[in-house]
mmCIF file of C-alpha atoms in Angstrom:
data_model
loop_
_atom_site.group_PDB
_atom_site.id
_atom_site.type_symbol
_atom_site.label_atom_id
_atom_site.label_comp_id
_atom_site.label_asym_id
_atom_site.label_seq_id
_atom_site.Cartn_x
_atom_site.Cartn_y
_atom_site.Cartn_z
ATOM 1 C CA UNK A 1418 -8.858 -25.667 117.398
ATOM 2 C CA UNK A 1419 -9.934 -28.021 114.721
ATOM 3 C CA UNK A 1420 -8.494 -31.424 114.188
ATOM 4 C CA UNK A 1421 -6.273 -31.530 111.107
ATOM 5 C CA UNK A 1422 -6.288 -34.855 109.677
ATOM 6 C CA UNK A 1423 -3.935 -35.883 107.109
ATOM 7 C CA UNK A 1424 -6.721 -36.554 104.634
ATOM 8 C CA UNK A 1425 -7.571 -32.862 105.211
ATOM 9 C CA UNK A 1426 -3.868 -31.683 104.455
ATOM 10 C CA UNK A 1427 -4.187 -34.138 101.451
ATOM 11 C CA UNK A 1428 -7.303 -32.813 100.049
ATOM 12 C CA UNK A 1429 -5.849 -28.906 100.302
ATOM 13 C CA UNK A 1430 -2.772 -30.430 98.792
ATOM 14 C CA UNK A 1431 -4.479 -31.625 95.450
ATOM 15 C CA UNK A 1432 -6.869 -28.733 95.294
ATOM 16 C CA UNK A 1433 -3.900 -26.133 95.644
ATOM 17 C CA UNK A 1434 -0.905 -28.068 94.721
ATOM 18 C CA UNK A 1435 1.226 -26.504 97.586
ATOM 19 C CA UNK A 1436 3.780 -28.886 99.421
ATOM 20 C CA UNK A 1437 2.386 -30.713 102.680
ATOM 21 C CA UNK A 1438 3.837 -28.682 105.223
ATOM 22 C CA UNK A 1439 2.486 -25.566 103.726
ATOM 23 C CA UNK A 1440 -0.921 -27.223 103.331
ATOM 24 C CA UNK A 1441 -1.208 -27.924 106.926
ATOM 25 C CA UNK A 1442 0.228 -24.938 108.212
ATOM 26 C CA UNK A 1443 -2.396 -23.069 106.080
ATOM 27 C CA UNK A 1444 -5.054 -25.209 107.535
ATOM 28 C CA UNK A 1445 -3.948 -24.754 111.481
ATOM 29 C CA UNK A 1446 -3.774 -21.060 110.415
ATOM 30 C CA UNK A 1447 -7.095 -20.873 109.218
ATOM 31 C CA UNK A 1448 -8.717 -23.241 111.890
ATOM 32 C CA UNK A 1449 -9.535 -25.751 109.639
ATOM 33 C CA UNK A 1450 -11.465 -23.285 106.953
ATOM 34 C CA UNK A 1451 -10.652 -24.455 103.631
ATOM 35 C CA UNK A 1452 -11.201 -21.200 101.693
ATOM 36 C CA UNK A 1453 -9.368 -19.312 104.242
ATOM 37 C CA UNK A 1454 -6.367 -22.067 104.009
ATOM 38 C CA UNK A 1455 -6.332 -21.372 100.046
ATOM 39 C CA UNK A 1456 -6.559 -17.774 100.815
ATOM 40 C CA UNK A 1457 -3.407 -18.027 103.220
ATOM 41 C CA UNK A 1458 -1.765 -19.805 100.681
ATOM 42 C CA UNK A 1459 -2.062 -17.165 98.129
ATOM 43 C CA UNK A 1460 -1.042 -14.792 100.315
ATOM 44 C CA UNK A 1461 1.979 -16.760 100.891
ATOM 45 C CA UNK A 1462 2.228 -16.913 97.114
ATOM 46 C CA UNK A 1463 2.505 -13.207 97.355
ATOM 47 C CA UNK A 1464 4.684 -12.607 99.905
ATOM 48 C CA UNK A 1465 7.319 -15.305 97.850
ATOM 49 C CA UNK A 1466 6.766 -13.245 94.779
ATOM 50 C CA UNK A 1467 7.589 -10.095 96.597
ATOM 51 C CA UNK A 1468 10.861 -11.548 98.197
ATOM 52 C CA UNK A 1469 11.937 -12.772 94.920
ATOM 53 C CA UNK A 1470 10.788 -9.532 92.941
ATOM 54 C CA UNK A 1471 14.480 -8.829 92.312
ATOM 55 C CA UNK A 1472 14.716 -12.300 90.220
ATOM 56 C CA UNK A 1473 14.632 -12.123 86.616
ATOM 57 C CA UNK A 1474 12.107 -14.945 84.883
ATOM 58 C CA UNK A 1475 14.580 -15.283 81.918
ATOM 59 C CA UNK A 1476 12.997 -18.840 81.528
ATOM 60 C CA UNK A 1477 9.829 -20.096 80.844
ATOM 61 C CA UNK A 1478 7.576 -21.372 77.870
ATOM 62 C CA UNK A 1479 6.443 -19.216 74.815
ATOM 63 C CA UNK A 1480 3.159 -20.689 73.188
ATOM 64 C CA UNK A 1481 1.442 -19.337 70.157
ATOM 65 C CA UNK A 1482 -1.557 -20.675 69.024
ATOM 66 C CA UNK A 1483 -4.731 -20.218 66.794
ATOM 67 C CA UNK A 1484 -8.685 -20.228 67.088
ATOM 68 C CA UNK A 1485 -10.125 -23.032 65.702
ATOM 69 C CA UNK A 1486 -11.628 -21.036 62.985
ATOM 70 C CA UNK A 1487 -7.489 -20.001 62.202
ATOM 71 C CA UNK A 1488 -8.584 -16.179 62.313
ATOM 72 C CA UNK A 1489 -7.085 -15.000 65.858
ATOM 73 C CA UNK A 1490 -4.016 -15.964 67.254
ATOM 74 C CA UNK A 1491 -2.434 -15.607 70.697
ATOM 75 C CA UNK A 1492 1.085 -15.596 72.091
ATOM 76 C CA UNK A 1493 1.445 -16.584 76.066
ATOM 77 C CA UNK A 1494 4.962 -16.126 77.944
ATOM 78 C CA UNK A 1495 4.906 -17.722 80.904
ATOM 79 C CA UNK A 1496 8.132 -16.660 82.815
ATOM 80 C CA UNK A 1497 9.921 -18.520 85.732
ATOM 81 C CA UNK A 1498 13.379 -18.265 86.959
ATOM 82 C CA UNK A 1499 15.325 -21.674 86.246
ATOM 83 C CA UNK A 1500 15.062 -24.371 83.154
ATOM 84 C CA UNK A 1501 14.196 -26.900 85.524
ATOM 85 C CA UNK A 1502 10.987 -25.197 86.385
ATOM 86 C CA UNK A 1503 10.303 -24.508 82.500
ATOM 87 C CA UNK A 1504 10.460 -27.907 81.332
ATOM 88 C CA UNK A 1505 8.180 -29.230 84.006
ATOM 89 C CA UNK A 1506 5.084 -30.853 82.323
ATOM 90 C CA UNK A 1507 2.375 -29.279 84.937
ATOM 91 C CA UNK A 1508 3.980 -25.782 84.108
ATOM 92 C CA UNK A 1509 4.092 -26.174 80.334
ATOM 93 C CA UNK A 1510 0.282 -27.316 80.841
ATOM 94 C CA UNK A 1511 -0.632 -24.540 82.868
ATOM 95 C CA UNK A 1512 0.580 -22.141 80.240
ATOM 96 C CA UNK A 1513 -1.345 -24.032 77.654
ATOM 97 C CA UNK A 1514 -4.435 -23.378 79.917
ATOM 98 C CA UNK A 1515 -4.024 -20.016 79.523
ATOM 99 C CA UNK A 1516 -3.378 -19.603 76.356
ATOM 100 C CA UNK A 1517 -6.939 -21.965 75.534
ATOM 101 C CA UNK A 1518 -8.765 -19.323 77.746
ATOM 102 C CA UNK A 1519 -7.553 -16.368 75.838
ATOM 103 C CA UNK A 1520 -8.296 -17.865 72.852
ATOM 104 C CA UNK A 1521 -11.911 -19.465 73.912
ATOM 105 C CA UNK A 1522 -12.595 -15.622 75.644
ATOM 106 C CA UNK A 1523 -11.181 -13.440 72.638
ATOM 107 C CA UNK A 1524 -8.947 -11.802 74.838
ATOM 108 C CA UNK A 1525 -6.899 -9.152 73.573
ATOM 109 C CA UNK A 1526 -4.864 -7.650 76.160
ATOM 110 C CA UNK A 1527 -2.592 -8.951 78.871
ATOM 111 C CA UNK A 1528 -4.416 -6.821 81.476
ATOM 112 C CA UNK A 1529 -7.829 -8.587 80.410
ATOM 113 C CA UNK A 1530 -5.904 -12.000 80.404
ATOM 114 C CA UNK A 1531 -4.841 -11.586 84.277
ATOM 115 C CA UNK A 1532 -8.472 -10.606 85.275
ATOM 116 C CA UNK A 1533 -10.323 -13.510 83.439
ATOM 117 C CA UNK A 1534 -11.871 -16.596 85.302
ATOM 118 C CA UNK A 1535 -9.734 -19.822 85.327
ATOM 119 C CA UNK A 1536 -11.363 -22.875 87.364
ATOM 120 C CA UNK A 1537 -12.728 -20.563 89.645
ATOM 121 C CA UNK A 1538 -10.322 -17.800 90.308
ATOM 122 C CA UNK A 1539 -8.624 -15.325 88.362
ATOM 123 C CA UNK A 1540 -5.308 -15.928 85.951
ATOM 124 C CA UNK A 1541 -3.154 -13.391 88.178
ATOM 125 C CA UNK A 1542 -4.461 -15.484 91.277
ATOM 126 C CA UNK A 1543 -3.418 -18.732 89.439
ATOM 127 C CA UNK A 1544 -0.083 -17.497 88.565
ATOM 128 C CA UNK A 1545 0.455 -16.850 92.152
ATOM 129 C CA UNK A 1546 -0.622 -20.331 93.279
ATOM 130 C CA UNK A 1547 2.288 -21.642 91.236
ATOM 131 C CA UNK A 1548 4.561 -19.431 93.082
ATOM 132 C CA UNK A 1549 3.182 -21.232 96.509
ATOM 133 C CA UNK A 1550 3.394 -24.285 94.598
ATOM 134 C CA UNK A 1551 7.044 -23.776 92.928
ATOM 135 C CA UNK A 1552 8.684 -21.655 95.348
ATOM 136 C CA UNK A 1553 9.969 -19.632 92.490
ATOM 137 C CA UNK A 1554 8.879 -16.079 90.829
ATOM 138 C CA UNK A 1555 6.384 -17.048 88.185
ATOM 139 C CA UNK A 1556 5.106 -13.887 86.083
ATOM 140 C CA UNK A 1557 2.582 -13.923 82.848
ATOM 141 C CA UNK A 1558 5.199 -11.050 81.177
ATOM 142 C CA UNK A 1559 4.353 -11.524 77.589
ATOM 143 C CA UNK A 1560 1.092 -11.831 75.378
ATOM 144 C CA UNK A 1561 0.478 -11.130 71.892
ATOM 145 C CA UNK A 1562 -3.145 -11.151 70.149
ATOM 146 C CA UNK A 1563 -3.894 -10.731 66.462
ATOM 147 C CA UNK A 1564 -6.551 -11.372 63.762
ATOM 148 C CA UNK A 1565 -7.036 -11.543 59.955
ATOM 149 C CA UNK A 1566 -8.614 -13.681 57.139
ATOM 150 C CA UNK A 1567 -5.773 -16.204 58.097
ATOM 151 C CA UNK A 1568 -3.648 -16.879 61.344
ATOM 152 C CA UNK A 1569 -0.331 -19.010 61.572
ATOM 153 C CA UNK A 1570 1.144 -19.967 64.795
ATOM 154 C CA UNK A 1571 4.539 -21.446 65.025
ATOM 155 C CA UNK A 1572 6.187 -22.447 68.031
ATOM 156 C CA UNK A 1573 10.127 -22.646 67.598
ATOM 157 C CA UNK A 1574 13.143 -24.142 70.031
ATOM 158 C CA UNK A 1575 11.071 -26.019 72.320
ATOM 159 C CA UNK A 1576 8.746 -23.195 73.427
ATOM 160 C CA UNK A 1577 11.630 -20.727 73.744
ATOM 161 C CA UNK A 1578 9.926 -18.794 71.009
ATOM 162 C CA UNK A 1579 6.505 -17.900 69.564
ATOM 163 C CA UNK A 1580 5.485 -16.546 66.271
ATOM 164 C CA UNK A 1581 1.896 -15.137 64.815
ATOM 165 C CA UNK A 1582 1.371 -14.056 61.205
ATOM 166 C CA UNK A 1583 -1.591 -12.618 60.075
ATOM 167 C CA UNK A 1584 -2.691 -12.920 56.581
ATOM 168 C CA UNK A 1585 -5.205 -11.392 54.418
ATOM 169 C CA UNK A 1586 -6.878 -14.573 53.624
ATOM 170 C CA UNK A 1587 -6.436 -18.213 54.555
ATOM 171 C CA UNK A 1588 -3.504 -19.920 53.592
ATOM 172 C CA UNK A 1589 -1.847 -23.773 53.532
ATOM 173 C CA UNK A 1590 -0.074 -24.990 56.659
ATOM 174 C CA UNK A 1591 3.693 -24.963 54.384
ATOM 175 C CA UNK A 1592 2.946 -20.908 53.118
ATOM 176 C CA UNK A 1593 1.879 -20.164 56.677
ATOM 177 C CA UNK A 1594 4.807 -21.879 58.126
ATOM 178 C CA UNK A 1595 7.454 -20.757 55.616
ATOM 179 C CA UNK A 1596 6.598 -17.055 56.570
ATOM 180 C CA UNK A 1597 6.576 -18.252 60.485
ATOM 181 C CA UNK A 1598 9.956 -19.425 60.054
ATOM 182 C CA UNK A 1599 11.441 -16.329 58.087
ATOM 183 C CA UNK A 1600 9.953 -14.342 60.857
ATOM 184 C CA UNK A 1601 11.815 -16.860 63.346
ATOM 185 C CA UNK A 1602 15.392 -16.820 61.813
ATOM 186 C CA UNK A 1603 15.186 -13.440 60.701
ATOM 187 C CA UNK A 1604 13.470 -11.191 63.128
ATOM 188 C CA UNK A 1605 12.010 -8.151 60.886
ATOM 189 C CA UNK A 1606 11.316 -5.245 62.281
ATOM 190 C CA UNK A 1607 8.042 -4.684 60.052
ATOM 191 C CA UNK A 1608 6.456 -6.122 57.399
ATOM 192 C CA UNK A 1609 7.578 -3.151 55.000
ATOM 193 C CA UNK A 1610 9.072 0.029 55.014
ATOM 194 C CA UNK A 1611 5.767 1.772 55.648
ATOM 195 C CA UNK A 1612 5.631 0.100 58.666
ATOM 196 C CA UNK A 1613 9.098 1.137 60.059
ATOM 197 C CA UNK A 1614 8.861 4.018 62.920
ATOM 198 C CA UNK A 1615 9.573 7.325 61.183
ATOM 199 C CA UNK A 1616 12.141 7.547 64.316
ATOM 200 C CA UNK A 1617 14.346 4.188 63.236
ATOM 201 C CA UNK A 1618 14.386 5.606 59.726
ATOM 202 C CA UNK A 1619 15.498 8.976 60.918
ATOM 203 C CA UNK A 1620 18.291 7.351 62.729
ATOM 204 C CA UNK A 1621 19.397 5.096 60.241
ATOM 205 C CA UNK A 1622 19.821 7.941 57.747
ATOM 206 C CA UNK A 1623 21.517 9.902 60.368
ATOM 207 C CA UNK A 1624 24.240 6.816 60.643
ATOM 208 C CA UNK A 1625 24.070 6.787 56.822
ATOM 209 C CA UNK A 1626 24.946 10.053 56.373
ATOM 210 C CA UNK A 1627 27.861 10.243 59.101
ATOM 211 C CA UNK A 1628 29.149 7.216 57.405
ATOM 212 C CA UNK A 1629 29.416 8.911 53.672
ATOM 213 C CA UNK A 1630 31.020 12.118 55.424
ATOM 214 C CA UNK A 1631 33.558 9.743 57.459
ATOM 215 C CA UNK A 1632 34.242 8.070 53.774
ATOM 216 C CA UNK A 1633 35.291 11.590 52.502
ATOM 217 C CA UNK A 1634 32.435 11.425 49.862
ATOM 218 C CA UNK A 1635 31.417 15.114 48.521
ATOM 219 C CA UNK A 1636 28.588 16.285 50.783
ATOM 220 C CA UNK A 1637 26.328 16.686 47.600
ATOM 221 C CA UNK A 1638 26.316 12.988 47.220
ATOM 222 C CA UNK A 1639 25.800 12.316 50.933
ATOM 223 C CA UNK A 1640 22.331 12.598 50.683
ATOM 224 C CA UNK A 1641 21.425 10.597 47.785
ATOM 225 C CA UNK A 1642 24.253 7.533 49.240
ATOM 226 C CA UNK A 1643 22.998 7.613 52.490
ATOM 227 C CA UNK A 1644 19.092 6.915 50.883
ATOM 228 C CA UNK A 1645 21.033 3.789 49.119
ATOM 229 C CA UNK A 1646 22.026 2.831 53.016
ATOM 230 C CA UNK A 1647 18.431 3.337 54.212
ATOM 231 C CA UNK A 1648 17.119 1.130 51.594
ATOM 232 C CA UNK A 1649 19.477 -1.431 52.010
ATOM 233 C CA UNK A 1650 18.615 -1.573 55.792
ATOM 234 C CA UNK A 1651 14.845 -2.050 54.454
ATOM 235 C CA UNK A 1652 15.883 -4.780 52.499
ATOM 236 C CA UNK A 1653 17.539 -6.522 55.283
ATOM 237 C CA UNK A 1654 15.681 -5.448 57.933
ATOM 238 C CA UNK A 1655 11.549 -5.334 56.590
ATOM 239 C CA UNK A 1656 9.673 -8.837 55.826
ATOM 240 C CA UNK A 1657 8.773 -8.178 52.097
ATOM 241 C CA UNK A 1658 12.199 -7.520 51.264
ATOM 242 C CA UNK A 1659 13.764 -10.040 52.913
ATOM 243 C CA UNK A 1660 15.981 -12.566 51.190
ATOM 244 C CA UNK A 1661 13.305 -15.564 51.577
ATOM 245 C CA UNK A 1662 15.562 -18.286 53.805
ATOM 246 C CA UNK A 1663 14.407 -21.351 51.477
ATOM 247 C CA UNK A 1664 15.592 -19.571 48.459
ATOM 248 C CA UNK A 1665 18.192 -16.409 48.630
ATOM 249 C CA UNK A 1666 17.286 -15.545 45.109
ATOM 250 C CA UNK A 1667 13.876 -14.041 45.378
ATOM 251 C CA UNK A 1668 12.411 -11.862 48.334
ATOM 252 C CA UNK A 1669 9.597 -13.118 50.563
ATOM 253 C CA UNK A 1670 7.163 -10.665 48.682
ATOM 254 C CA UNK A 1671 8.108 -12.770 45.534
ATOM 255 C CA UNK A 1672 7.415 -15.309 47.313
ATOM 256 C CA UNK A 1673 4.030 -14.659 48.333
ATOM 257 C CA UNK A 1674 3.382 -13.346 44.821
ATOM 258 C CA UNK A 1675 4.262 -16.389 43.546
ATOM 259 C CA UNK A 1676 1.403 -18.327 45.824
ATOM 260 C CA UNK A 1677 -0.988 -15.710 45.326
ATOM 261 C CA UNK A 1678 -0.747 -12.396 43.434
ATOM 262 C CA UNK A 1679 -3.494 -10.894 45.875
ATOM 263 C CA UNK A 1680 -1.875 -12.853 49.456
ATOM 264 C CA UNK A 1681 -1.036 -10.080 51.856
ATOM 265 C CA UNK A 1682 1.182 -10.202 55.187
ATOM 266 C CA UNK A 1683 -1.485 -7.741 57.904
ATOM 267 C CA UNK A 1684 0.983 -8.140 60.687
ATOM 268 C CA UNK A 1685 2.936 -10.453 62.558
ATOM 269 C CA UNK A 1686 4.291 -10.999 66.307
ATOM 270 C CA UNK A 1687 7.307 -12.515 67.347
ATOM 271 C CA UNK A 1688 8.071 -13.339 71.009
ATOM 272 C CA UNK A 1689 11.024 -15.164 72.314
ATOM 273 C CA UNK A 1690 12.942 -15.870 76.027
ATOM 274 C CA UNK A 1691 14.793 -13.309 77.741
#
């Protein structure tokens, strides 16, 4: 049996962030081999994650950020069980490190992000290390990537929501924030009517027709009235047709035209905790 010193335990603790007793046990079980001890702690983390698999990670942080050239952006959602952990500075820094990695590597999917190397280990392993360190279920459960002529990132409510907006060209900070805050506040389902899934439109039309019939309107009028209701749905639920929150006398589309007649919104992503 190798002799395990306090210095060895402290070294492993500094390396992994795990608790003192966990580090001592890991070194004892690994006969003083640091690499094996790290693996032992990871396995412990996996076990903790499995034991807590029924727990929900409704708390955490949502971080949105753009690349230095402003042409790509990502949102990362790192979940945990409690608000206490979500507000921990080290937890937030860990989430920010994942965001920076995704941007620097041009990562576009959560699968590629989990497999990417972060400080000598995969992101998935690093997340598992956090389980061992914190003792809560931790999950990298949300990721989005966008690109465009200009991308704006917005974080709302102390890391509780993130928004990315892809524009056809670079925009000022004010314009980007105006549109991102609109999306955060009004939660549109698409940029415009063309982006609304066909099944959603069909469902809204079916509901509208039934409403018209229930109101006792003539059958020959039902289709026309129903389409009017569907158009109202588009106005309330699509970004460009929504009333602009900073000036309800104009739509978001009107606002963009007032900034630049050629400016378009390519796409957007909105992720919130819960």
